[in-house]
Coordinates of C-alpha atoms and ligand atoms in Angstrom, one line a residue:
Chain A
I1 CA 0.0 0.0 0.0
V2 CA 3.1 2.2 0.3
N3 CA 6.0 1.9 -2.1
I4 CA 9.0 4.2 -1.7
Q5 CA 12.1 4.2 -3.8
G6 CA 15.1 6.5 -3.5
L7 CA 13.4 9.1 -1.4
T8 CA 15.4 12.1 -0.3
K9 CA 14.2 15.3 1.3
D10 CA 16.2 18.4 1.7
Y11 CA 15.3 21.5 3.6
G12 CA 17.4 24.4 2.5
Q13 CA 17.8 28.1 2.4
N14 CA 20.6 30.5 2.1
G15 CA 23.1 27.9 1.3
V16 CA 22.5 25.8 4.5
V17 CA 20.9 22.6 3.5
T18 CA 19.5 20.0 5.9
H19 CA 19.3 16.5 4.4
A20 CA 16.3 15.2 6.4
L21 CA 15.9 12.0 4.3
R22 CA 18.9 10.6 2.5
G23 CA 17.7 7.8 0.4
V24 CA 14.8 5.8 1.8
D25 CA 13.5 2.6 0.2
L26 CA 10.4 1.2 1.9
T27 CA 7.5 -1.1 1.1
I28 CA 4.5 -1.5 3.3
E29 CA 2.0 -4.1 2.4
S30 CA -1.7 -3.7 3.0
G31 CA -2.7 -5.0 6.4
E32 CA 0.7 -4.3 8.2
F33 CA 1.0 -3.1 11.7
T34 CA 4.5 -1.5 11.5
A35 CA 6.4 0.8 13.9
M36 CA 9.2 3.1 13.1
A37 CA 11.7 4.2 15.7
G38 CA 14.8 6.4 15.6
P39 CA 16.5 9.3 17.4
S40 CA 15.0 12.7 17.7
G41 CA 15.6 14.5 14.4
S42 CA 16.2 11.3 12.4
G43 CA 13.4 12.0 9.9
K44 CA 10.3 10.1 11.2
S45 CA 7.9 13.0 10.9
T46 CA 9.3 14.0 7.6
L47 CA 8.8 10.5 6.2
L48 CA 5.2 10.3 7.5
N49 CA 4.4 13.7 6.1
I50 CA 5.6 12.8 2.6
I51 CA 3.7 9.4 2.6
G52 CA 0.6 11.3 3.7
G53 CA 1.1 13.8 0.8
L54 CA 1.6 16.7 3.2
D55 CA 5.0 17.4 1.9
R56 CA 6.8 16.7 -1.4
P57 CA 10.0 14.6 -2.0
T58 CA 13.1 16.3 -3.2
T59 CA 13.9 13.2 -5.3
G60 CA 12.5 9.7 -5.4
R61 CA 9.2 8.0 -6.0
V62 CA 6.4 7.6 -3.5
E63 CA 3.4 5.5 -4.3
V64 CA 0.4 5.2 -2.0
N65 CA -2.6 3.0 -2.7
G66 CA -1.2 2.4 -6.2
Q67 CA -1.0 6.1 -7.1
E68 CA 2.3 7.9 -7.6
L69 CA 2.0 11.0 -5.5
N70 CA 4.1 13.3 -7.8
R71 CA 1.6 12.7 -10.6
L72 CA -1.5 13.7 -8.7
S73 CA -3.1 17.1 -9.0
S74 CA -3.6 18.8 -5.7
T75 CA -7.4 18.0 -6.0
K76 CA -6.7 14.3 -6.5
L77 CA -4.1 14.4 -3.7
S78 CA -6.5 15.9 -1.2
R79 CA -9.1 13.4 -2.1
L80 CA -6.7 10.5 -1.6
R81 CA -5.8 12.0 1.8
R82 CA -9.4 12.5 2.8
D83 CA -10.7 9.1 1.7
R84 CA -7.8 6.7 2.1
I85 CA -5.3 8.0 4.7
G86 CA -5.8 8.8 8.4
F87 CA -3.2 11.1 9.8
I88 CA -2.3 11.6 13.5
F89 CA 0.0 14.6 13.9
Q90 CA 2.8 14.8 16.5
S91 CA 1.1 18.0 17.7
Y92 CA -2.4 16.8 17.1
N93 CA -3.5 19.8 15.0
L94 CA -7.0 20.0 16.4
I95 CA -9.3 22.8 15.3
P96 CA -9.6 25.2 18.4
V97 CA -13.1 26.5 17.5
L98 CA -14.6 23.0 17.1
T99 CA -15.7 20.8 20.0
V100 CA -14.2 17.4 20.6
L101 CA -17.1 15.8 18.8
E102 CA -16.9 18.1 15.8
N103 CA -13.1 17.6 15.6
A104 CA -13.5 13.8 15.8
E105 CA -16.2 13.6 13.1
Y106 CA -14.5 16.1 10.8
V107 CA -13.2 13.8 8.1
L108 CA -16.5 11.8 8.1
M109 CA -18.3 15.1 7.6
L110 CA -16.0 16.0 4.7
Q111 CA -16.8 12.6 3.2
G112 CA -20.5 13.4 3.3
V113 CA -21.5 10.8 5.9
S114 CA -24.8 11.6 7.4
A115 CA -24.8 13.4 10.8
A116 CA -26.7 10.6 12.5
Q117 CA -24.3 8.0 11.3
R118 CA -21.1 9.8 12.0
R119 CA -22.1 10.9 15.5
E120 CA -22.9 7.3 16.5
R121 CA -19.5 6.1 15.1
V122 CA -17.6 8.9 16.8
R123 CA -19.4 8.7 20.1
D124 CA -18.5 4.9 20.3
L125 CA -14.9 5.6 19.5
L126 CA -14.6 8.5 22.0
K127 CA -15.9 6.1 24.6
E128 CA -13.3 3.5 23.6
V129 CA -10.4 6.0 24.0
G130 CA -11.7 7.1 27.4
L131 CA -13.2 10.4 26.4
E132 CA -16.8 9.8 27.1
G133 CA -18.5 12.9 28.4
M134 CA -16.0 15.3 26.8
E135 CA -17.8 15.7 23.5
D136 CA -18.8 19.3 24.0
R137 CA -15.5 20.5 25.3
F138 CA -13.0 22.5 23.3
P139 CA -9.4 21.4 22.7
R140 CA -8.0 24.0 25.1
E141 CA -10.0 22.4 27.9
L142 CA -8.4 19.1 27.5
S143 CA -5.2 17.6 28.9
G144 CA -2.3 16.8 26.5
G145 CA -3.1 13.2 26.4
Q146 CA -6.8 13.8 25.9
Q147 CA -6.1 16.0 22.9
Q148 CA -4.0 13.3 21.5
R149 CA -6.8 10.8 21.8
V150 CA -9.2 13.2 19.9
A151 CA -6.6 13.3 17.1
I152 CA -6.5 9.5 17.1
T153 CA -10.3 9.2 17.0
R154 CA -10.5 11.7 14.1
A155 CA -8.0 9.6 12.1
I156 CA -9.5 6.2 12.7
A157 CA -13.2 7.0 12.6
P158 CA -13.4 6.8 8.7
E159 CA -11.6 3.4 8.8
P160 CA -9.2 4.5 6.1
A161 CA -7.0 2.1 4.1
L162 CA -3.8 3.5 5.8
V163 CA -3.3 5.2 9.1
L164 CA -0.1 7.2 9.6
A165 CA 0.5 8.1 13.2
D166 CA 3.3 10.3 14.5
E167 CA 4.1 9.3 18.0
P168 CA 0.4 8.6 18.9
T169 CA 1.1 7.7 22.6
A170 CA 3.8 10.2 23.5
N171 CA 1.5 12.1 25.9
V172 CA -0.4 9.3 27.7
D173 CA 0.4 7.0 30.5
S174 CA 1.3 3.3 29.8
K175 CA -2.1 2.0 30.7
T176 CA -3.8 4.4 28.2
A177 CA -1.1 3.7 25.6
I178 CA -1.7 -0.1 25.8
A179 CA -5.5 0.5 25.4
L180 CA -4.9 2.7 22.4
L181 CA -2.6 0.1 20.8
D182 CA -5.2 -2.6 21.4
L183 CA -7.8 -0.5 19.7
M184 CA -5.5 0.1 16.7
R185 CA -4.6 -3.5 16.5
Q186 CA -8.3 -4.5 16.6
L187 CA -9.0 -2.2 13.7
N188 CA -6.0 -3.7 11.9
E189 CA -7.0 -7.3 12.5
E190 CA -10.8 -6.9 12.0
K191 CA -11.0 -4.3 9.3
G192 CA -7.6 -4.6 7.6
V193 CA -6.6 -1.0 8.3
T194 CA -2.8 -0.7 7.7
F195 CA -0.9 1.1 10.5
F196 CA 2.5 2.8 10.1
F197 CA 3.4 4.7 13.3
S198 CA 6.5 6.3 14.8
T199 CA 7.3 5.9 18.5
H200 CA 10.0 6.4 21.1
D201 CA 8.4 3.9 23.5
P202 CA 9.9 0.4 23.6
N203 CA 6.6 -1.0 24.9
V204 CA 4.9 0.3 21.9
M205 CA 7.6 -1.0 19.5
K206 CA 7.0 -4.5 21.0
Q207 CA 3.4 -4.4 20.0
A208 CA 4.2 -4.0 16.3
R209 CA 4.7 -6.9 14.0
R210 CA 7.5 -5.2 12.1
L211 CA 10.0 -2.5 13.2
V212 CA 11.8 0.0 11.0
L213 CA 14.7 1.9 12.4
L214 CA 15.5 5.3 11.0
R215 CA 18.9 7.0 11.6
D216 CA 20.1 10.2 10.0
G217 CA 17.5 10.1 7.3
R218 CA 18.1 6.5 6.3
I219 CA 16.7 3.1 7.2
S220 CA 19.3 1.3 9.4
R221 CA 17.3 -1.8 10.2
D222 CA 14.0 -3.3 9.1
G223 CA 12.6 -6.5 10.4
G224 CA 9.8 -8.6 11.9
M225 CA 9.3 -8.5 15.6
V226 CA 9.9 -11.8 17.3
E227 CA 6.6 -13.1 18.8
G228 CA 6.4 -13.5 22.6
Chain B
I1 CA 10.5 25.8 48.2
V2 CA 6.9 24.8 47.4
N3 CA 4.3 24.4 50.1
I4 CA 0.7 23.5 49.1
Q5 CA -2.2 23.0 51.4
G6 CA -5.8 22.0 50.5
L7 CA -5.4 22.9 46.8
T8 CA -8.5 22.5 44.7
K9 CA -9.0 23.6 41.1
D10 CA -12.4 23.6 39.3
Y11 CA -13.0 24.3 35.7
G12 CA -16.6 25.0 35.2
Q13 CA -19.1 26.6 32.9
N14 CA -22.8 26.3 32.3
G15 CA -23.4 24.0 35.3
V16 CA -20.8 21.4 34.2
V17 CA -17.9 21.5 36.6
T18 CA -14.7 19.5 36.3
H19 CA -12.8 19.0 39.5
A20 CA -9.3 18.9 38.1
L21 CA -7.6 19.0 41.5
R22 CA -9.5 17.8 44.6
G23 CA -7.5 18.6 47.6
V24 CA -3.7 18.4 47.1
D25 CA -1.2 18.8 50.0
L26 CA 2.4 18.8 48.9
T27 CA 5.7 20.1 50.2
I28 CA 8.8 20.2 48.0
E29 CA 12.1 21.1 49.7
S30 CA 14.8 23.2 48.1
G31 CA 17.2 20.9 46.2
E32 CA 14.7 18.1 45.5
F33 CA 14.6 16.1 42.2
T34 CA 11.1 14.9 42.2
A35 CA 8.9 13.3 39.6
M36 CA 5.1 13.2 39.3
A37 CA 3.3 10.5 37.5
G38 CA -0.4 9.7 36.9
P39 CA -2.9 8.8 34.3
S40 CA -3.7 11.2 31.4
G41 CA -6.2 13.7 32.8
S42 CA -5.3 13.2 36.4
G43 CA -4.2 16.9 37.0
K44 CA -0.5 17.0 36.5
S45 CA -0.4 20.0 34.1
T46 CA -3.0 21.8 36.2
L47 CA -0.9 21.4 39.3
L48 CA 2.3 22.5 37.6
N49 CA 0.5 25.6 36.1
I50 CA -0.7 26.6 39.5
I51 CA 2.7 26.2 41.2
G52 CA 4.2 28.3 38.4
G53 CA 1.6 31.0 38.9
L54 CA 0.1 30.5 35.4
D55 CA -3.3 29.6 36.8
R56 CA -5.1 30.4 40.1
P57 CA -6.3 27.9 42.7
T58 CA -10.0 27.6 43.4
T59 CA -9.4 27.0 47.1
G60 CA -6.2 26.4 49.1
R61 CA -2.9 27.9 49.8
V62 CA 0.1 27.8 47.4
E63 CA 3.5 29.1 48.6
V64 CA 6.5 29.3 46.3
N65 CA 9.9 30.5 47.5
G66 CA 8.3 31.7 50.7
Q67 CA 5.7 33.8 48.9
E68 CA 2.0 33.1 49.0
L69 CA 0.9 33.3 45.4
N70 CA -2.7 34.6 46.1
R71 CA -1.2 37.6 47.9
L72 CA 1.1 38.7 45.0
S73 CA 0.2 41.5 42.6
S74 CA 0.4 40.4 39.0
T75 CA 3.7 42.4 38.7
K76 CA 5.2 40.6 41.7
L77 CA 3.9 37.3 40.3
S78 CA 5.5 37.8 36.9
R79 CA 8.8 38.9 38.5
L80 CA 8.8 35.7 40.7
R81 CA 8.1 33.6 37.5
R82 CA 10.9 35.4 35.6
D83 CA 13.5 35.3 38.2
R84 CA 12.8 32.2 40.3
I85 CA 10.9 29.7 38.2
G86 CA 11.8 27.9 35.0
F87 CA 8.8 26.4 33.2
I88 CA 8.8 23.8 30.5
F89 CA 5.4 23.5 28.9
Q90 CA 3.9 20.2 27.6
S91 CA 3.5 21.9 24.2
Y92 CA 6.8 23.9 24.4
N93 CA 5.3 27.3 23.7
L94 CA 8.2 28.5 21.6
I95 CA 7.9 31.9 19.9
P96 CA 7.6 31.2 16.2
V97 CA 9.1 34.5 15.0
L98 CA 12.3 34.1 17.2
T99 CA 15.2 31.8 16.3
V100 CA 16.3 28.9 18.5
L101 CA 19.0 31.1 20.0
E102 CA 16.6 34.0 20.7
N103 CA 14.0 31.6 22.2
A104 CA 16.6 29.9 24.4
E105 CA 18.0 33.2 25.7
Y106 CA 14.6 34.9 26.1
V107 CA 14.4 34.8 29.9
L108 CA 18.0 35.8 30.4
M109 CA 17.2 38.8 28.1
L110 CA 14.2 39.7 30.2
Q111 CA 16.4 39.6 33.2
G112 CA 18.8 42.1 31.7
V113 CA 21.8 39.8 31.3
S114 CA 24.3 41.2 28.7
A115 CA 24.1 39.8 25.2
A116 CA 27.6 38.5 25.3
Q117 CA 27.0 36.6 28.5
R118 CA 23.7 35.1 27.7
R119 CA 24.8 34.0 24.2
E120 CA 27.7 32.1 25.7
R121 CA 25.6 30.4 28.3
V122 CA 22.9 29.5 25.8
R123 CA 25.3 28.2 23.1
D124 CA 26.9 25.9 25.7
L125 CA 23.5 24.6 26.8
L126 CA 22.3 24.1 23.2
K127 CA 25.4 22.0 22.6
E128 CA 24.7 19.9 25.7
V129 CA 21.2 19.1 24.5
G130 CA 22.4 18.2 21.1
L131 CA 21.2 21.2 19.2
E132 CA 24.6 22.7 18.1
G133 CA 24.3 24.3 14.7
M134 CA 20.6 24.9 15.0
E135 CA 20.8 28.4 16.6
D136 CA 19.5 30.3 13.6
R137 CA 16.6 28.1 12.7
F138 CA 13.0 28.8 13.5
P139 CA 10.8 26.5 15.7
R140 CA 8.8 25.3 12.6
E141 CA 12.1 24.0 11.1
L142 CA 12.7 21.6 14.0
S143 CA 11.5 18.2 14.9
G144 CA 9.2 17.7 17.8
G145 CA 12.0 16.5 20.1
Q146 CA 14.3 19.4 19.0
Q147 CA 11.6 21.9 19.9
Q148 CA 11.2 20.3 23.3
R149 CA 15.0 20.7 23.9
V150 CA 14.9 24.4 23.0
A151 CA 12.1 24.7 25.6
I152 CA 14.2 22.9 28.2
T153 CA 17.2 25.1 27.4
R154 CA 15.1 28.3 27.8
A155 CA 13.9 27.1 31.3
I156 CA 17.3 26.1 32.7
A157 CA 19.6 28.7 31.2
P158 CA 18.9 31.2 34.0
E159 CA 19.5 28.5 36.7
P160 CA 16.3 29.4 38.5
A161 CA 15.6 28.2 42.0
L162 CA 12.8 25.9 40.8
V163 CA 12.2 24.2 37.4
L164 CA 8.7 22.9 36.7
A165 CA 8.8 20.6 33.7
D166 CA 5.7 19.2 32.1
E167 CA 6.6 15.9 30.5
P168 CA 10.0 17.1 29.3
T169 CA 11.1 13.9 27.5
A170 CA 7.8 12.9 25.9
N171 CA 9.0 13.6 22.4
V172 CA 12.5 12.2 22.4
D173 CA 14.1 8.8 22.2
S174 CA 15.4 7.1 25.3
K175 CA 19.1 8.0 24.6
T176 CA 18.3 11.7 24.4
A177 CA 15.9 11.4 27.4
I178 CA 18.7 10.0 29.5
A179 CA 21.1 12.7 28.4
L180 CA 18.5 15.4 29.3
L181 CA 17.9 13.9 32.7
D182 CA 21.7 13.7 33.4
L183 CA 21.9 17.4 32.5
M184 CA 19.0 18.2 34.8
R185 CA 20.5 16.1 37.6
Q186 CA 23.8 17.8 37.2
L187 CA 22.2 21.2 37.5
N188 CA 20.4 19.9 40.6
E189 CA 23.5 18.4 42.3
E190 CA 26.0 21.2 41.3
K191 CA 23.8 24.3 41.5
G192 CA 21.0 23.2 43.8
V193 CA 18.3 23.8 41.2
T194 CA 15.1 22.2 42.5
F195 CA 13.3 20.0 39.8
F196 CA 9.6 19.0 39.9
F197 CA 8.6 17.3 36.6
S198 CA 5.7 15.2 35.4
T199 CA 6.4 12.1 33.2
H200 CA 4.7 9.1 31.8
D201 CA 8.0 7.3 31.3
P202 CA 9.0 4.6 33.9
N203 CA 12.7 5.1 33.0
V204 CA 12.4 8.7 33.8
M205 CA 10.6 8.0 37.1
K206 CA 13.4 5.8 38.1
Q207 CA 15.9 8.7 37.9
A208 CA 14.0 10.8 40.4
R209 CA 14.8 10.6 44.1
R210 CA 11.1 11.0 45.0
L211 CA 8.0 10.0 43.1
V212 CA 4.5 11.6 43.6
L213 CA 1.6 9.7 42.1
L214 CA -1.5 11.7 41.1
R215 CA -4.9 10.2 40.5
D216 CA -8.2 11.9 39.8
G217 CA -6.8 15.2 41.1
R218 CA -5.4 13.8 44.4
I219 CA -2.1 12.5 45.5
S220 CA -2.4 8.8 45.9
R221 CA 1.2 8.0 46.8
D222 CA 4.3 9.9 47.7
G223 CA 7.6 8.4 48.5
G224 CA 11.3 8.2 48.0
M225 CA 12.7 6.1 45.2
V226 CA 14.7 3.1 46.3
E227 CA 18.3 3.4 45.2
G228 CA 19.7 0.9 42.7
Ligands
ATP1 N1 11.8 23.4 7.5 C1 13.0 22.8 7.9 N2 14.2 23.4 7.7 C2 15.3 22.8 8.1 N3 15.4 21.6 8.7 C3 14.3 21.0 8.9 C4 13.0 21.5 8.6 N4 12.1 20.7 9.0 C5 12.7 19.6 9.6 N5 14.0 19.8 9.6 C6 15.1 18.9 10.1 O1 14.9 17.6 9.5 C7 15.3 16.6 10.4 C8 14.2 15.6 10.6 O2 13.1 16.1 11.2 P1 11.9 15.2 11.7 O3 10.8 16.2 12.2 O4 11.4 14.4 10.6 O5 12.5 14.4 12.9 P2 11.8 13.3 13.8 O6 12.5 12.0 13.6 O7 10.4 13.3 13.6 O8 12.2 13.8 15.3 P3 11.4 13.7 16.7 O9 11.6 12.3 17.2 O10 12.2 14.7 17.5 O11 10.0 14.1 16.4 C9 15.6 17.3 11.7 O12 17.0 17.4 11.9 C10 15.0 18.7 11.6 O13 15.8 19.7 12.3
ATP2 N1 -10.5 24.6 30.7 C1 -10.9 23.4 31.2 N2 -12.2 23.1 31.3 C2 -12.7 21.9 31.7 N3 -11.8 20.9 32.1 C3 -10.5 21.1 32.0 C4 -10.0 22.4 31.5 N4 -8.6 22.3 31.5 C5 -8.3 21.0 32.0 N5 -9.5 20.3 32.3 C6 -9.6 19.0 32.8 O1 -8.8 18.9 34.0 C7 -8.3 17.5 34.1 C8 -6.8 17.6 34.4 O2 -6.1 18.1 33.2 P1 -4.5 18.1 33.2 O3 -4.2 18.8 31.9 O4 -4.0 18.7 34.4 O5 -4.2 16.6 33.1 P2 -2.7 15.8 32.9 O6 -2.6 15.0 34.1 O7 -1.7 16.9 32.6 O8 -3.0 14.9 31.7 P3 -1.9 14.4 30.5 O9 -1.1 13.4 31.1 O10 -2.9 13.9 29.4 O11 -1.2 15.7 30.1 C9 -8.6 16.8 32.8 O12 -9.7 15.9 33.0 C10 -9.0 17.9 31.8 O13 -9.9 17.5 30.9
MG3 MG1 8.8 13.9 14.9
MG4 MG1 -0.6 17.3 30.9

């Protein structure tokens, strides 16, 4: 579902260039539950942003759901993002003027799902992530980990083909992190949603079936996780 | 250096009240290196914000550095914050239009430290947290963990009496987290800076000499950490 060849990403201005990604080759099959780890600054967010179509490669080829991103018009790209990809940002990116419920149902609303249907789906999910009763609050009235869970709900509610999650458990306690991972794994095993997420937490890495290690903008290791 | 008695904090509107803190008694001695853990939503950020004078109690008495916060004028309160307290926010709160260096030296500048002196201090610290070479970048050009480290540098550069840190290692890998904690402990042991920080990371909790557990707005456990 993701096929990347020779990906590089440079950020540069005034002669100072940062090589954030330095030649990444990566294939993710549909149905995978794969974690990515690596030091702070190694390129995890950059890679996720490019796969999600939120940023462009400098060189290389990125294919998502069979479509080569560089060839898509911006309309086609946003439609792919809206309908096929769920994105959980490292800093959540909730909309401050919308309530928890409105934030969580946002993509379903963009997709034209009826109000009744999307509210039911989202209320159930909010309950599963421990946010029952918070539907009418605003993001600024939530703790860090609560905001993170609204961002997760928004991304998984449409059951997209691919969920890209940037450190989805960074701001919650271990008990909540485990519950969130169980929820994500359930979605993966029952509905075939592909998950590709970055994390700094060894306990989260253990839950993945495959672990990709990023270092200085390159993949340094890539392998299946031993069971048990 | 911190003395809290009977602290409660309610957030409420339109009849729905959230009891974020429900009666907290806490004393932190000068020179401590104390961690606070607890589930997402248990009140950690709320407690740190109130100790740092960024939010007001609903009831109860909060004394910092011998001064009762409720009795301070807003001028005296901001002076206490500027000169005595270093604050690391859960979402960093860097100033987007200032560079890494300008953000990191911000409090020293407010304190009237000369440009030459503050630049030297901040450059050394930025090097220690692994951000050498990034001084002229802007926050949006940094990874999550890099932004977090700028926020840490800003808080510790003035060597305040008390540093309040809200999940200071949530967005960095374990190696960087350990280096940051070593730096904070060094400041604690060599300069007597008091540290009170919240965390979800068991490895970080182990490094503290005392651990306070928060649950549903109350302290549920409070004790020294066993050595070794
Ligand atoms: N606009 C930019 N200009 C210059 N450098 C940038 C820019 N954006 C990101 N970078 C650099 O690219 C590198 C990779 O950043 P990225 O955010 O992908 O790291 P990361 O692995 O997600 O780190 P973390 O674990 O701290 O979130 C970093 O060194 C960062 O400083
Ligand atoms: N403005 C507000 N209005 C209503 N409730 C609020 C408001 N701000 C915070 N709360 C609630 O107060 C409780 C404590 O929040 P706080 O941010 O202190 O939690 P926390 O322990 O820091 O959580 P986390 O580990 O997720 O960061 C939460 O249940 C939160 O929803
Ligand atoms: Mg990142
Ligand atoms: Mg918090």
